[in-house]
PDB file of C-alpha atoms in Angstrom:
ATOM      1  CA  UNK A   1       0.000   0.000   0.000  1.00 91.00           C
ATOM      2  CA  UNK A   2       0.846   3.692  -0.656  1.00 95.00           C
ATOM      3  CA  UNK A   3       1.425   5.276   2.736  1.00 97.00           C
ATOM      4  CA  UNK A   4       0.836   8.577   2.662  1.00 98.00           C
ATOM      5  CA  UNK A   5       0.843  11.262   6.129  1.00 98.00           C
ATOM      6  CA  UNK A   6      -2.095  13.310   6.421  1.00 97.00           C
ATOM      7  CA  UNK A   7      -2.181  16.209   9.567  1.00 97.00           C
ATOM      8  CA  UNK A   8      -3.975  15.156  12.431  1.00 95.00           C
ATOM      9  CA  UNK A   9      -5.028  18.797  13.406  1.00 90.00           C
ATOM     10  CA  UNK A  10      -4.441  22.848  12.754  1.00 86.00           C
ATOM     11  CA  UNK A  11      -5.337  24.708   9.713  1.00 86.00           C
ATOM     12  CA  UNK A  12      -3.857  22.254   7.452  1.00 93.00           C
ATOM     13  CA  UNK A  13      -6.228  19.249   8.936  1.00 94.00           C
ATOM     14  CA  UNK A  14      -9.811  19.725   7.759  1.00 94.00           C
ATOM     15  CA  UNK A  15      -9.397  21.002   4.504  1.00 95.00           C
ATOM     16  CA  UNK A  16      -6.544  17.487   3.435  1.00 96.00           C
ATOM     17  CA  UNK A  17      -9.090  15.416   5.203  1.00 95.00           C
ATOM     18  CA  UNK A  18     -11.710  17.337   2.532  1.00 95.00           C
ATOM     19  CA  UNK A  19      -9.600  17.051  -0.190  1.00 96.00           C
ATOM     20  CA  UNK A  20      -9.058  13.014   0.002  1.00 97.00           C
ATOM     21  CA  UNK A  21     -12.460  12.265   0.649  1.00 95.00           C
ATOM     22  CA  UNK A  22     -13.538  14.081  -2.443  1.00 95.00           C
ATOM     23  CA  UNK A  23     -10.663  12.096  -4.872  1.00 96.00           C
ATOM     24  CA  UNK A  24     -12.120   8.842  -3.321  1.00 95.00           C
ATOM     25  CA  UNK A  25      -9.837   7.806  -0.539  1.00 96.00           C
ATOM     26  CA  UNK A  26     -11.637   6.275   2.736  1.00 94.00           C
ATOM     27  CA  UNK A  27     -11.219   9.050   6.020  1.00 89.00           C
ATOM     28  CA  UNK A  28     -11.127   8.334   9.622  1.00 90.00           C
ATOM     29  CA  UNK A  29     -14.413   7.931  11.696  1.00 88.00           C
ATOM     30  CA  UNK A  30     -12.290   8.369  14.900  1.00 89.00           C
ATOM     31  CA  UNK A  31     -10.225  11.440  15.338  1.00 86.00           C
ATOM     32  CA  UNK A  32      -8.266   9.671  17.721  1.00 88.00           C
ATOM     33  CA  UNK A  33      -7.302   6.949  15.048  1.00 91.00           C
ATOM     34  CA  UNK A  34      -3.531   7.248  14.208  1.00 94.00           C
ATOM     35  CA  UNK A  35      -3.883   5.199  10.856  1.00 94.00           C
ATOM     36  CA  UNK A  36      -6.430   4.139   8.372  1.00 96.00           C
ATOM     37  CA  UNK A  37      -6.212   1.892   5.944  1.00 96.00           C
ATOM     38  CA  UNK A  38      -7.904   2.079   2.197  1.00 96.00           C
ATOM     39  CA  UNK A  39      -7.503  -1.404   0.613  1.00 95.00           C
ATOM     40  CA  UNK A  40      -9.953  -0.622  -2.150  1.00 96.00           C
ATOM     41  CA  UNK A  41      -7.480   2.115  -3.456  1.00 96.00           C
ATOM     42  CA  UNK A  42      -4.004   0.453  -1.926  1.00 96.00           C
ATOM     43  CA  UNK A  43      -3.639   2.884   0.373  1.00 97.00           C
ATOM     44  CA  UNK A  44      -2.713   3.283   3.884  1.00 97.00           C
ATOM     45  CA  UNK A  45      -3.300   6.860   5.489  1.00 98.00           C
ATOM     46  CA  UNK A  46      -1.166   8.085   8.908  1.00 98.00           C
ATOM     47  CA  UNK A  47      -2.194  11.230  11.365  1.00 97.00           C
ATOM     48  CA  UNK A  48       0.639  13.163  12.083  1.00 97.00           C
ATOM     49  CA  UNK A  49       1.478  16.049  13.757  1.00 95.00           C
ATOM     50  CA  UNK A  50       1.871  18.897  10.777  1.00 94.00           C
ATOM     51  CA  UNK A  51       5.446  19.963  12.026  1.00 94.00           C
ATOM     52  CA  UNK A  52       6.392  16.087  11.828  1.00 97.00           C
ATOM     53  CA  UNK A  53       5.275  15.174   8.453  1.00 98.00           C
ATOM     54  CA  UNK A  54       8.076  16.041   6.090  1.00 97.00           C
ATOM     55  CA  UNK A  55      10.385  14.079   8.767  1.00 97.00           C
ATOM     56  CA  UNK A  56       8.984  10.906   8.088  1.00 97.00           C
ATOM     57  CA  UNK A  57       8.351  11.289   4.061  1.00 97.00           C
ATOM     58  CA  UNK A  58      12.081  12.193   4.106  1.00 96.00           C
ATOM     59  CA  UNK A  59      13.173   9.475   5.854  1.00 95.00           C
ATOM     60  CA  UNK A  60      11.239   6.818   3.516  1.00 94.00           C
ATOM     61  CA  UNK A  61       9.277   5.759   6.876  1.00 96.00           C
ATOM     62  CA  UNK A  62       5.906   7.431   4.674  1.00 97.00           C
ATOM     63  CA  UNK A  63       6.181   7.720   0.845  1.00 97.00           C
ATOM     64  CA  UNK A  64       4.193  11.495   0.041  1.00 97.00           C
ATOM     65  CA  UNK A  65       3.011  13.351   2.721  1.00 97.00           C
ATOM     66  CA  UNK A  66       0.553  16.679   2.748  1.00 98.00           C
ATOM     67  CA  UNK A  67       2.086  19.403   5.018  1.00 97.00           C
ATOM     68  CA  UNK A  68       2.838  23.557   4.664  1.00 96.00           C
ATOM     69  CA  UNK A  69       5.266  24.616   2.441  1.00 96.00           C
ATOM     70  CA  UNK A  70       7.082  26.495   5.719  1.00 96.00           C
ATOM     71  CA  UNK A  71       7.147  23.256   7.408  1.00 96.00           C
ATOM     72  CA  UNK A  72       8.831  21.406   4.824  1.00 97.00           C
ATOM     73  CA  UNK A  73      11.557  23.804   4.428  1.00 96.00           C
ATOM     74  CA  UNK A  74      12.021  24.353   8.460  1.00 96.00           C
ATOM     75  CA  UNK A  75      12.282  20.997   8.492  1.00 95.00           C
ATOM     76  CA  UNK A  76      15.653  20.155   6.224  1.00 93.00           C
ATOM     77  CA  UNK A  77      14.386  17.060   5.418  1.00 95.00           C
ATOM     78  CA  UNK A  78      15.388  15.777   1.773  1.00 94.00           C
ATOM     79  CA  UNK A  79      11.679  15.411   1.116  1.00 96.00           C
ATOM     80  CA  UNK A  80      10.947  17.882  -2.120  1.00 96.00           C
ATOM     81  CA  UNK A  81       7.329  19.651  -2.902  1.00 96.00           C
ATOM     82  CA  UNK A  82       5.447  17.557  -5.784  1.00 94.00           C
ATOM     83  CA  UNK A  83       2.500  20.158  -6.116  1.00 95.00           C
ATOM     84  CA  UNK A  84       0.938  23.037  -4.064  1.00 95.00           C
ATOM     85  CA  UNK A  85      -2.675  21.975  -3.138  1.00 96.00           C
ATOM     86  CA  UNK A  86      -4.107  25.790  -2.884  1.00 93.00           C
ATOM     87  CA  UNK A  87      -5.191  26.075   0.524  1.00 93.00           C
ATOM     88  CA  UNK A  88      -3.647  26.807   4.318  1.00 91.00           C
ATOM     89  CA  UNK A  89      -1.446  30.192   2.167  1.00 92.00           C
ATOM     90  CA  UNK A  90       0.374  31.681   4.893  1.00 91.00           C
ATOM     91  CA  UNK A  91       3.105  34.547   4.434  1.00 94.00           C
ATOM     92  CA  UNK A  92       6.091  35.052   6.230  1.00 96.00           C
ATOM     93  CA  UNK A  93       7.406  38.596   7.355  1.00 95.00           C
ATOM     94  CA  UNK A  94      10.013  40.207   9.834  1.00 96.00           C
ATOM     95  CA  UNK A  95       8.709  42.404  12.395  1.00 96.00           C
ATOM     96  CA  UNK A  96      10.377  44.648  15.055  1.00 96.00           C
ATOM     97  CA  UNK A  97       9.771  48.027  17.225  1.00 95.00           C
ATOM     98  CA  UNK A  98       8.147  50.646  15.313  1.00 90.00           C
ATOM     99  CA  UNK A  99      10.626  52.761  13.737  1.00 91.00           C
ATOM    100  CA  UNK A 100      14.098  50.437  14.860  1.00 93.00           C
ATOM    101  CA  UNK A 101      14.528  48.341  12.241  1.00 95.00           C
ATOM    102  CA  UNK A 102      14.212  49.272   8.205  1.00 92.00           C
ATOM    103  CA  UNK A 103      15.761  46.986   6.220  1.00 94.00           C
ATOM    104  CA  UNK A 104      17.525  42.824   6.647  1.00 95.00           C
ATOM    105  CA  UNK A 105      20.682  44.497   7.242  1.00 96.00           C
ATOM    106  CA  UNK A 106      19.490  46.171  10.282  1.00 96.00           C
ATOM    107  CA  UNK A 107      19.277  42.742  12.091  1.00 97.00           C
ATOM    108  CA  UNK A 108      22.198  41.943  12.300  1.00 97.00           C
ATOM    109  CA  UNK A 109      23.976  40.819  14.997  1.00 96.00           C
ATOM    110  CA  UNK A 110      20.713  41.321  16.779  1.00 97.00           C
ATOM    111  CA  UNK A 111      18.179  38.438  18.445  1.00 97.00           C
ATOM    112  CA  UNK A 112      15.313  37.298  16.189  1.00 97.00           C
ATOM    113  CA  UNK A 113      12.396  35.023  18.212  1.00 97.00           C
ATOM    114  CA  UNK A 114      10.880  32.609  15.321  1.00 97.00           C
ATOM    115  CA  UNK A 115       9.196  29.118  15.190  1.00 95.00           C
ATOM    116  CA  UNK A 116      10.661  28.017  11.924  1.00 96.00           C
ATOM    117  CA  UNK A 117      14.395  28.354  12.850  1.00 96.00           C
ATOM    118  CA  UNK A 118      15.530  26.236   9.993  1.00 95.00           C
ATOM    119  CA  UNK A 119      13.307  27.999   7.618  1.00 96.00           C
ATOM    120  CA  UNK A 120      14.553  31.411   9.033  1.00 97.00           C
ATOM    121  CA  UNK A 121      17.677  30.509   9.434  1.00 96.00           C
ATOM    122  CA  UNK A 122      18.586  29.506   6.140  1.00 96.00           C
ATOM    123  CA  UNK A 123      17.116  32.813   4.618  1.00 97.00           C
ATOM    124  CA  UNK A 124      19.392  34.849   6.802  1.00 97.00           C
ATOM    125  CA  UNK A 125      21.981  32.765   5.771  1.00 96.00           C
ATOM    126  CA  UNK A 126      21.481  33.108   1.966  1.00 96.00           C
ATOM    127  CA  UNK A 127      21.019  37.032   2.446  1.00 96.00           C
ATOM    128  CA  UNK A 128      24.914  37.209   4.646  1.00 97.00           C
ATOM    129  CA  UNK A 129      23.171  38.422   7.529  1.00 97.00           C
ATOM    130  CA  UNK A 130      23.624  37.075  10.412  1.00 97.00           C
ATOM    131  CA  UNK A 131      21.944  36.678  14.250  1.00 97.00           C
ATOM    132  CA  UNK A 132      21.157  35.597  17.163  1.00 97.00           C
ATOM    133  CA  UNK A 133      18.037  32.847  16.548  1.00 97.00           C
ATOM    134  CA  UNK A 134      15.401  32.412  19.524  1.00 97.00           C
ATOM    135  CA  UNK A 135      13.456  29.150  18.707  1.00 95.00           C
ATOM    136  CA  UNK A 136      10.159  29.386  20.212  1.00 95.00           C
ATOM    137  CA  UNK A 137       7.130  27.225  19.809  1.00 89.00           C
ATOM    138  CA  UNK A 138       4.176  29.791  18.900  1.00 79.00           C
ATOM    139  CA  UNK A 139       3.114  32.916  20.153  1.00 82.00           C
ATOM    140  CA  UNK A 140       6.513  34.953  18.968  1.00 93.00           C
ATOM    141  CA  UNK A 141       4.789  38.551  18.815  1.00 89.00           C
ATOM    142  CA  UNK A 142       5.083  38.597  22.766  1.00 92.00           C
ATOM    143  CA  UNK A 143       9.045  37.817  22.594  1.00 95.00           C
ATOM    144  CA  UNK A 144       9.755  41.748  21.864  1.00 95.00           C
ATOM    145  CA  UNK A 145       7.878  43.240  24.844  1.00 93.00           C
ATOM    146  CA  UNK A 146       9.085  40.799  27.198  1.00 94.00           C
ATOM    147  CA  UNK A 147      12.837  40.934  26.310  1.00 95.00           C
ATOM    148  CA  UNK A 148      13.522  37.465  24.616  1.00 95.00           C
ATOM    149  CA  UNK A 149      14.558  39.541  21.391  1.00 96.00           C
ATOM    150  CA  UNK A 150      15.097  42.562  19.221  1.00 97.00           C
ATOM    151  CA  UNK A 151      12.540  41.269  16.291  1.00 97.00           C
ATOM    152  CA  UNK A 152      10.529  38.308  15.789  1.00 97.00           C
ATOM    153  CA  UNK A 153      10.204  36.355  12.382  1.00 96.00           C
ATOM    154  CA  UNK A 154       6.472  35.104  12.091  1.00 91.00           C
ATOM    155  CA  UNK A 155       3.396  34.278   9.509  1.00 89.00           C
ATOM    156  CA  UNK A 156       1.564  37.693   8.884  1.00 86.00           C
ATOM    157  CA  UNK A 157      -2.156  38.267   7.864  1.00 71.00           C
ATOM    158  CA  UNK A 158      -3.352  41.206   8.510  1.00 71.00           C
ATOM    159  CA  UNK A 159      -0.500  42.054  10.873  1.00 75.00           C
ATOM    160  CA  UNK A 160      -3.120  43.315  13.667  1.00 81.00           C
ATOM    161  CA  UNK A 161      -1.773  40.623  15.707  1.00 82.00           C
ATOM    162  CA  UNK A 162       1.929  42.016  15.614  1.00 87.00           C
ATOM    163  CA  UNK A 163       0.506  46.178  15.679  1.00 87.00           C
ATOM    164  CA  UNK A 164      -1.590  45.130  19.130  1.00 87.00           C
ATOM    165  CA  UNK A 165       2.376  44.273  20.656  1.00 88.00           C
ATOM    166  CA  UNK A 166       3.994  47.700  19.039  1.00 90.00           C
ATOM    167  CA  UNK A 167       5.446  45.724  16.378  1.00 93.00           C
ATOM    168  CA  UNK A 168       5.806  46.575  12.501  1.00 93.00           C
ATOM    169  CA  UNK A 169       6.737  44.812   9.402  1.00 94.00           C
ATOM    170  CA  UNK A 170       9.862  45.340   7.650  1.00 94.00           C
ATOM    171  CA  UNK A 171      12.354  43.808   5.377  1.00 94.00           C
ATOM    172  CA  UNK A 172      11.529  41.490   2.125  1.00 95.00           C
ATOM    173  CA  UNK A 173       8.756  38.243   2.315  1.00 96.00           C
ATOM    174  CA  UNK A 174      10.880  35.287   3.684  1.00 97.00           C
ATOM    175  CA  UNK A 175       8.106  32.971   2.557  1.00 96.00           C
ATOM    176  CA  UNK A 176       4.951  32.415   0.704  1.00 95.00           C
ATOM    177  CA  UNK A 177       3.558  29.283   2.247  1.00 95.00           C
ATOM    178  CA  UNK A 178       0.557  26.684   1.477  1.00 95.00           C
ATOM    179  CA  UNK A 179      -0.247  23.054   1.740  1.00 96.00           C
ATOM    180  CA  UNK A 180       1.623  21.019  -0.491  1.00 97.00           C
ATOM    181  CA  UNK A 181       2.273  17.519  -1.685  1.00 97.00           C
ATOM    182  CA  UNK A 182       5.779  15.916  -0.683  1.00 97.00           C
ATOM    183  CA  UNK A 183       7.797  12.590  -1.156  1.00 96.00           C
ATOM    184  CA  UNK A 184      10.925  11.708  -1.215  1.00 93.00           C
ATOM    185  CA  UNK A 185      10.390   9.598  -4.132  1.00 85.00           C
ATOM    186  CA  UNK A 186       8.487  10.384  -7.814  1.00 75.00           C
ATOM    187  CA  UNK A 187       8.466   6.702  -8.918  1.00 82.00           C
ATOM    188  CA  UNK A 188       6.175   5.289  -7.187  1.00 84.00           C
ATOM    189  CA  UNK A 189       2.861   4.653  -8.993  1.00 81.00           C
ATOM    190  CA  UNK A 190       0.592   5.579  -6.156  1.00 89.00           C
ATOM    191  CA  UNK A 191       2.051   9.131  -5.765  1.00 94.00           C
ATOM    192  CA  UNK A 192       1.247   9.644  -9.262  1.00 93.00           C
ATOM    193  CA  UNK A 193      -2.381   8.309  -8.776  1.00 94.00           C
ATOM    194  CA  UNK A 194      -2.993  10.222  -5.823  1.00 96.00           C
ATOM    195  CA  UNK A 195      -1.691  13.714  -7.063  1.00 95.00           C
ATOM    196  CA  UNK A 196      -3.598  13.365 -10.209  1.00 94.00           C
ATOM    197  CA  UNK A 197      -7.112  12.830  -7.886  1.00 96.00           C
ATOM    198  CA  UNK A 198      -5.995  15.964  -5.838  1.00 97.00           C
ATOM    199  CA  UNK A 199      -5.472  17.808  -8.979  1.00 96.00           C
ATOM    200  CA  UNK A 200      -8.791  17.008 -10.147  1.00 96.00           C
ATOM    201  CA  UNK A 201     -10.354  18.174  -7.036  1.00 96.00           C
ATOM    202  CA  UNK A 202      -8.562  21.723  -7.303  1.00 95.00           C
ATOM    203  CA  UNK A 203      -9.864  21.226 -10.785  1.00 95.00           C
ATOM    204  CA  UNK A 204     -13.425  20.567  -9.459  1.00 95.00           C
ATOM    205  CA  UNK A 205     -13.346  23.429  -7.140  1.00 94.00           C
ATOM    206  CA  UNK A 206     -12.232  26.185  -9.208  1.00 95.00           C
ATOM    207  CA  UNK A 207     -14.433  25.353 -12.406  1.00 96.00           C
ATOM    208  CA  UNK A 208     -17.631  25.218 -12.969  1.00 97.00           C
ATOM    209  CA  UNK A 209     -19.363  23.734 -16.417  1.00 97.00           C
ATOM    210  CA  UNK A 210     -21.637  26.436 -18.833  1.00 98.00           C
ATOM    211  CA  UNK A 211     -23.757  25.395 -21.222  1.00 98.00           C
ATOM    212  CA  UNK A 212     -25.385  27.862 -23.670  1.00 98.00           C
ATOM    213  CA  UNK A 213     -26.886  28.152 -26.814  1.00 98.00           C
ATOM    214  CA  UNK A 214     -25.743  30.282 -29.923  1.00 96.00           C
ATOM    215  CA  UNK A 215     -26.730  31.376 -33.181  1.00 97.00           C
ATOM    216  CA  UNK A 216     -23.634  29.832 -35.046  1.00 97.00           C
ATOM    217  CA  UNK A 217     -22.481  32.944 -36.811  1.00 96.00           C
ATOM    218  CA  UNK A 218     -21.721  34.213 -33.406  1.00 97.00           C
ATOM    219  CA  UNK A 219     -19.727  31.070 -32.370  1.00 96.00           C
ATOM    220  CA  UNK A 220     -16.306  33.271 -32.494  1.00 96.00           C
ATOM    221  CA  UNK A 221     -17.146  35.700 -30.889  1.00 97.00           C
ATOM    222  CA  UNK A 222     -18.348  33.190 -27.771  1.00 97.00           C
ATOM    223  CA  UNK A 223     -14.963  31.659 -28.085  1.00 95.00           C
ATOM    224  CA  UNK A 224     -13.387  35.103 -26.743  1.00 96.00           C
ATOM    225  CA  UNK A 225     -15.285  35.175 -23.931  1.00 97.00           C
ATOM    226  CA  UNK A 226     -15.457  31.458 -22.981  1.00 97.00           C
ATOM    227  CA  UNK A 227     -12.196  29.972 -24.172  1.00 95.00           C
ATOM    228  CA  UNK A 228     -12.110  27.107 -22.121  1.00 93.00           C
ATOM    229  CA  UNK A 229      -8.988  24.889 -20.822  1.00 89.00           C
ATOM    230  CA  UNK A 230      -8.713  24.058 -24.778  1.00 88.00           C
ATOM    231  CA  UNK A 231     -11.598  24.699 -26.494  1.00 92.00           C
ATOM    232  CA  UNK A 232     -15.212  25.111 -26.264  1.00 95.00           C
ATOM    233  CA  UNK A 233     -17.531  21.683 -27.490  1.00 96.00           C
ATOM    234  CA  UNK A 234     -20.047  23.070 -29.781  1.00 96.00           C
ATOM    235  CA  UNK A 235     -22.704  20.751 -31.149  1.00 97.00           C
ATOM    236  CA  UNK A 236     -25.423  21.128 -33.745  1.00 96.00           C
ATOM    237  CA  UNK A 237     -29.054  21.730 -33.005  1.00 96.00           C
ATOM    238  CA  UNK A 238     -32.025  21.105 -34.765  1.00 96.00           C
ATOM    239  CA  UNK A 239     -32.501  24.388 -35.929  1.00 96.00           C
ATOM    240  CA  UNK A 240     -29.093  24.718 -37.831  1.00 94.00           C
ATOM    241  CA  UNK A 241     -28.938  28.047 -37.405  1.00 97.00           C
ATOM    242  CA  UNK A 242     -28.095  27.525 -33.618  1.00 97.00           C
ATOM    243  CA  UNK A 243     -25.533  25.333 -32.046  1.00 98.00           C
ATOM    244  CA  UNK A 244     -25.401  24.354 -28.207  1.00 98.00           C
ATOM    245  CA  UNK A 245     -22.078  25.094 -26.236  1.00 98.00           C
ATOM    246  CA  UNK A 246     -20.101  23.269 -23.443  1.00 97.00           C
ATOM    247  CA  UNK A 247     -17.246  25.319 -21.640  1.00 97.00           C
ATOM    248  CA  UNK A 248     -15.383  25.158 -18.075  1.00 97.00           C
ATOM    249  CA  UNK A 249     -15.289  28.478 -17.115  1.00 97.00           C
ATOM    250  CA  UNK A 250     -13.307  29.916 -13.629  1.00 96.00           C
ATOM    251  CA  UNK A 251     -16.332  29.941 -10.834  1.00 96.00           C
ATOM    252  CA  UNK A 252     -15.334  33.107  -9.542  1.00 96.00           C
ATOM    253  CA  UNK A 253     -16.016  34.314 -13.186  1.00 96.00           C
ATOM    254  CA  UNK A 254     -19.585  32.617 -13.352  1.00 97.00           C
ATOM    255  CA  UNK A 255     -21.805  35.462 -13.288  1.00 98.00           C
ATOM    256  CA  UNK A 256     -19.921  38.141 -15.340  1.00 98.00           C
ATOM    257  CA  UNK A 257     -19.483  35.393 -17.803  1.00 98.00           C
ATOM    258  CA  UNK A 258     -23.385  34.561 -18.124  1.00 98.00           C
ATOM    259  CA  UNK A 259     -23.978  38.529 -18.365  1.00 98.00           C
ATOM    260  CA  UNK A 260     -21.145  38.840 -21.620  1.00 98.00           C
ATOM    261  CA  UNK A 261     -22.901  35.623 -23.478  1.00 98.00           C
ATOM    262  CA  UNK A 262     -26.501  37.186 -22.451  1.00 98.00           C
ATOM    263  CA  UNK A 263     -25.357  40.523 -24.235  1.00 98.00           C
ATOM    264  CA  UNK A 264     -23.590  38.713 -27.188  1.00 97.00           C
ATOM    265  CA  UNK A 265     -26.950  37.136 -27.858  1.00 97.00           C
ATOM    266  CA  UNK A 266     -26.656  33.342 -26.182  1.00 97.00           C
ATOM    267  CA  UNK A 267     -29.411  31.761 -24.139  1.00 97.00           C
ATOM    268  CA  UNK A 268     -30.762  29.161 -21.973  1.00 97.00           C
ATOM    269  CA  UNK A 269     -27.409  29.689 -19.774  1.00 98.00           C
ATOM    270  CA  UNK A 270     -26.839  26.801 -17.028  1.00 98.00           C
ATOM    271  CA  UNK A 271     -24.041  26.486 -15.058  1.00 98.00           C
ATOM    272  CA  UNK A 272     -22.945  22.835 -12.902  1.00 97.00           C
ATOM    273  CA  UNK A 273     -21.004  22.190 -10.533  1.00 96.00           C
ATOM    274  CA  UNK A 274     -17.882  19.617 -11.451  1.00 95.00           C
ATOM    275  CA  UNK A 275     -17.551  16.778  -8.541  1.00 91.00           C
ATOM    276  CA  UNK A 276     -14.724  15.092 -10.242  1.00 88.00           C
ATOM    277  CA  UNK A 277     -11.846  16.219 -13.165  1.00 90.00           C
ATOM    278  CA  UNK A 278      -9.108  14.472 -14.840  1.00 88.00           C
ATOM    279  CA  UNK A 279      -7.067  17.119 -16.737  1.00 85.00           C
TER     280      UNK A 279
END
């Protein structure tokens, strides 16, 4: 069986657990269970802790693994990224005082607080700066005010969270993180199963089907606005004046799309959801 590492909680959880149940892999009915196994599809799923995952793909214990792009890099393990998934994005800034610290030279030879020391660490070292690293395990934005360090190293939203303890952003973006596939290994066929399911449910999520019907001297003009990921179907109808037209369009595009065709003279519009994709 393909063993593959799947987070057991945090942000990255839900949504992986989501993602595998809609490509057709079995879940866990019990949150506490450490392992499940998915004999239909030769597959053998393991809860992990997140910040543990890339560990055990890199070490061969787990073949491909779903963790954050910041984790896999903090980690050092010779596991490499196989595909980004699209969820859990995350960005990682610098943050300091309000008006001490303006660019990456500035820290040097000062004390940055940060959970991702490797990550971190290896940036600083790439850029020839270098300081004095203060691994912590979460809440960083508090190591400022109570004297642990000089600047803190941290994933950034909004950066409300940082303002509310007099800190401020500066320097470039270490990191722009999301959930990604990993293995330490590409020749396995079951990686190459599994990542084309999990592509088809990004594909299934971002896409929705449109179907419309055209007068046929307007069947270019169509094309513009609903290219497609190759190129629209267009069949005949009865009248032969008119043809009927099958297109993916982007669902965040749905509704402006529907208006264009509706101006440009199509009708009978319908939109469905996609549950599954094979690109």
């Amino acid at each position: 069986m393909l063993r593959v590492a799947v987070p057991n909680k945090g942000s990255l959880s839900e949504t992986a657990a989501e993602m595998l149940s809609e490509a057709g892999y079995a879940g866990r009915r019990d949150p506490r269970a450490l392992n499940v196994a998915d004999p239909r599809n030769d597959v053998e799923f393991f809860y992990l802790r997140p910040r543990d995952i890339a560990t055990y793909v890199g070490s061969g214990a787990l073949d491909v693994g779903i963790t954050g792009r910041d984790l896999l890099l903090d980690s050092g393990s010779s596991a490499v990224e196989i595909a980004s998934l699209d969820f859990g994005a995350s960005t990682f800034r610098f943050a300091g005082p309000s008006g001490r610290f303006g660019s990456l030279d500035d820290l040097a030879g000062h004390r940055v607080a940060t959970s991702y020391p490797g990550l971190v660490g290896g940036f600083l070292a790439k850029a020839g700066v270098t300081v004095d690293l203060v691994s912590l395990d979460g809440a960083v934005e508090s190591a400022v005010r109570l004297g642990v360090a000089d600047a803190v190293a941290d994933v950034v939203s909004t950066g409300s969270t940082l303002r509310a303890q007099g800190l401020e952003i500066f320097g470039p973006v270490i990191l722009e993180s999301s959930a990604v596939l990993i293995s330490a290994r590409d020749d396995l066929p079951g990686i190459a199963t599994l990542h084309r399911r999990l592509q088809g449910v990004l594909v299934a999520r971002q896409y929705v089907l449109m179907d419309y019907d055209l007068p046929l001297a307007l069947i270019e003009a169509a094309s513009a606005v609903t290219p497609g990921l190759e190129s629209p179907t267009v069949s005949p109808l009865r009248d032969r004046d008119w043809v009927a037209v099958r297109v993916m369009v982007p669902r965040h595009d749905t509704n402006q799309v529907m208006d264009a065709l509706y101006d440009l003279g199509a009708r009978a519009i319908l939109v469905s959801p996609i549950h599954a994709a094979r690109i």
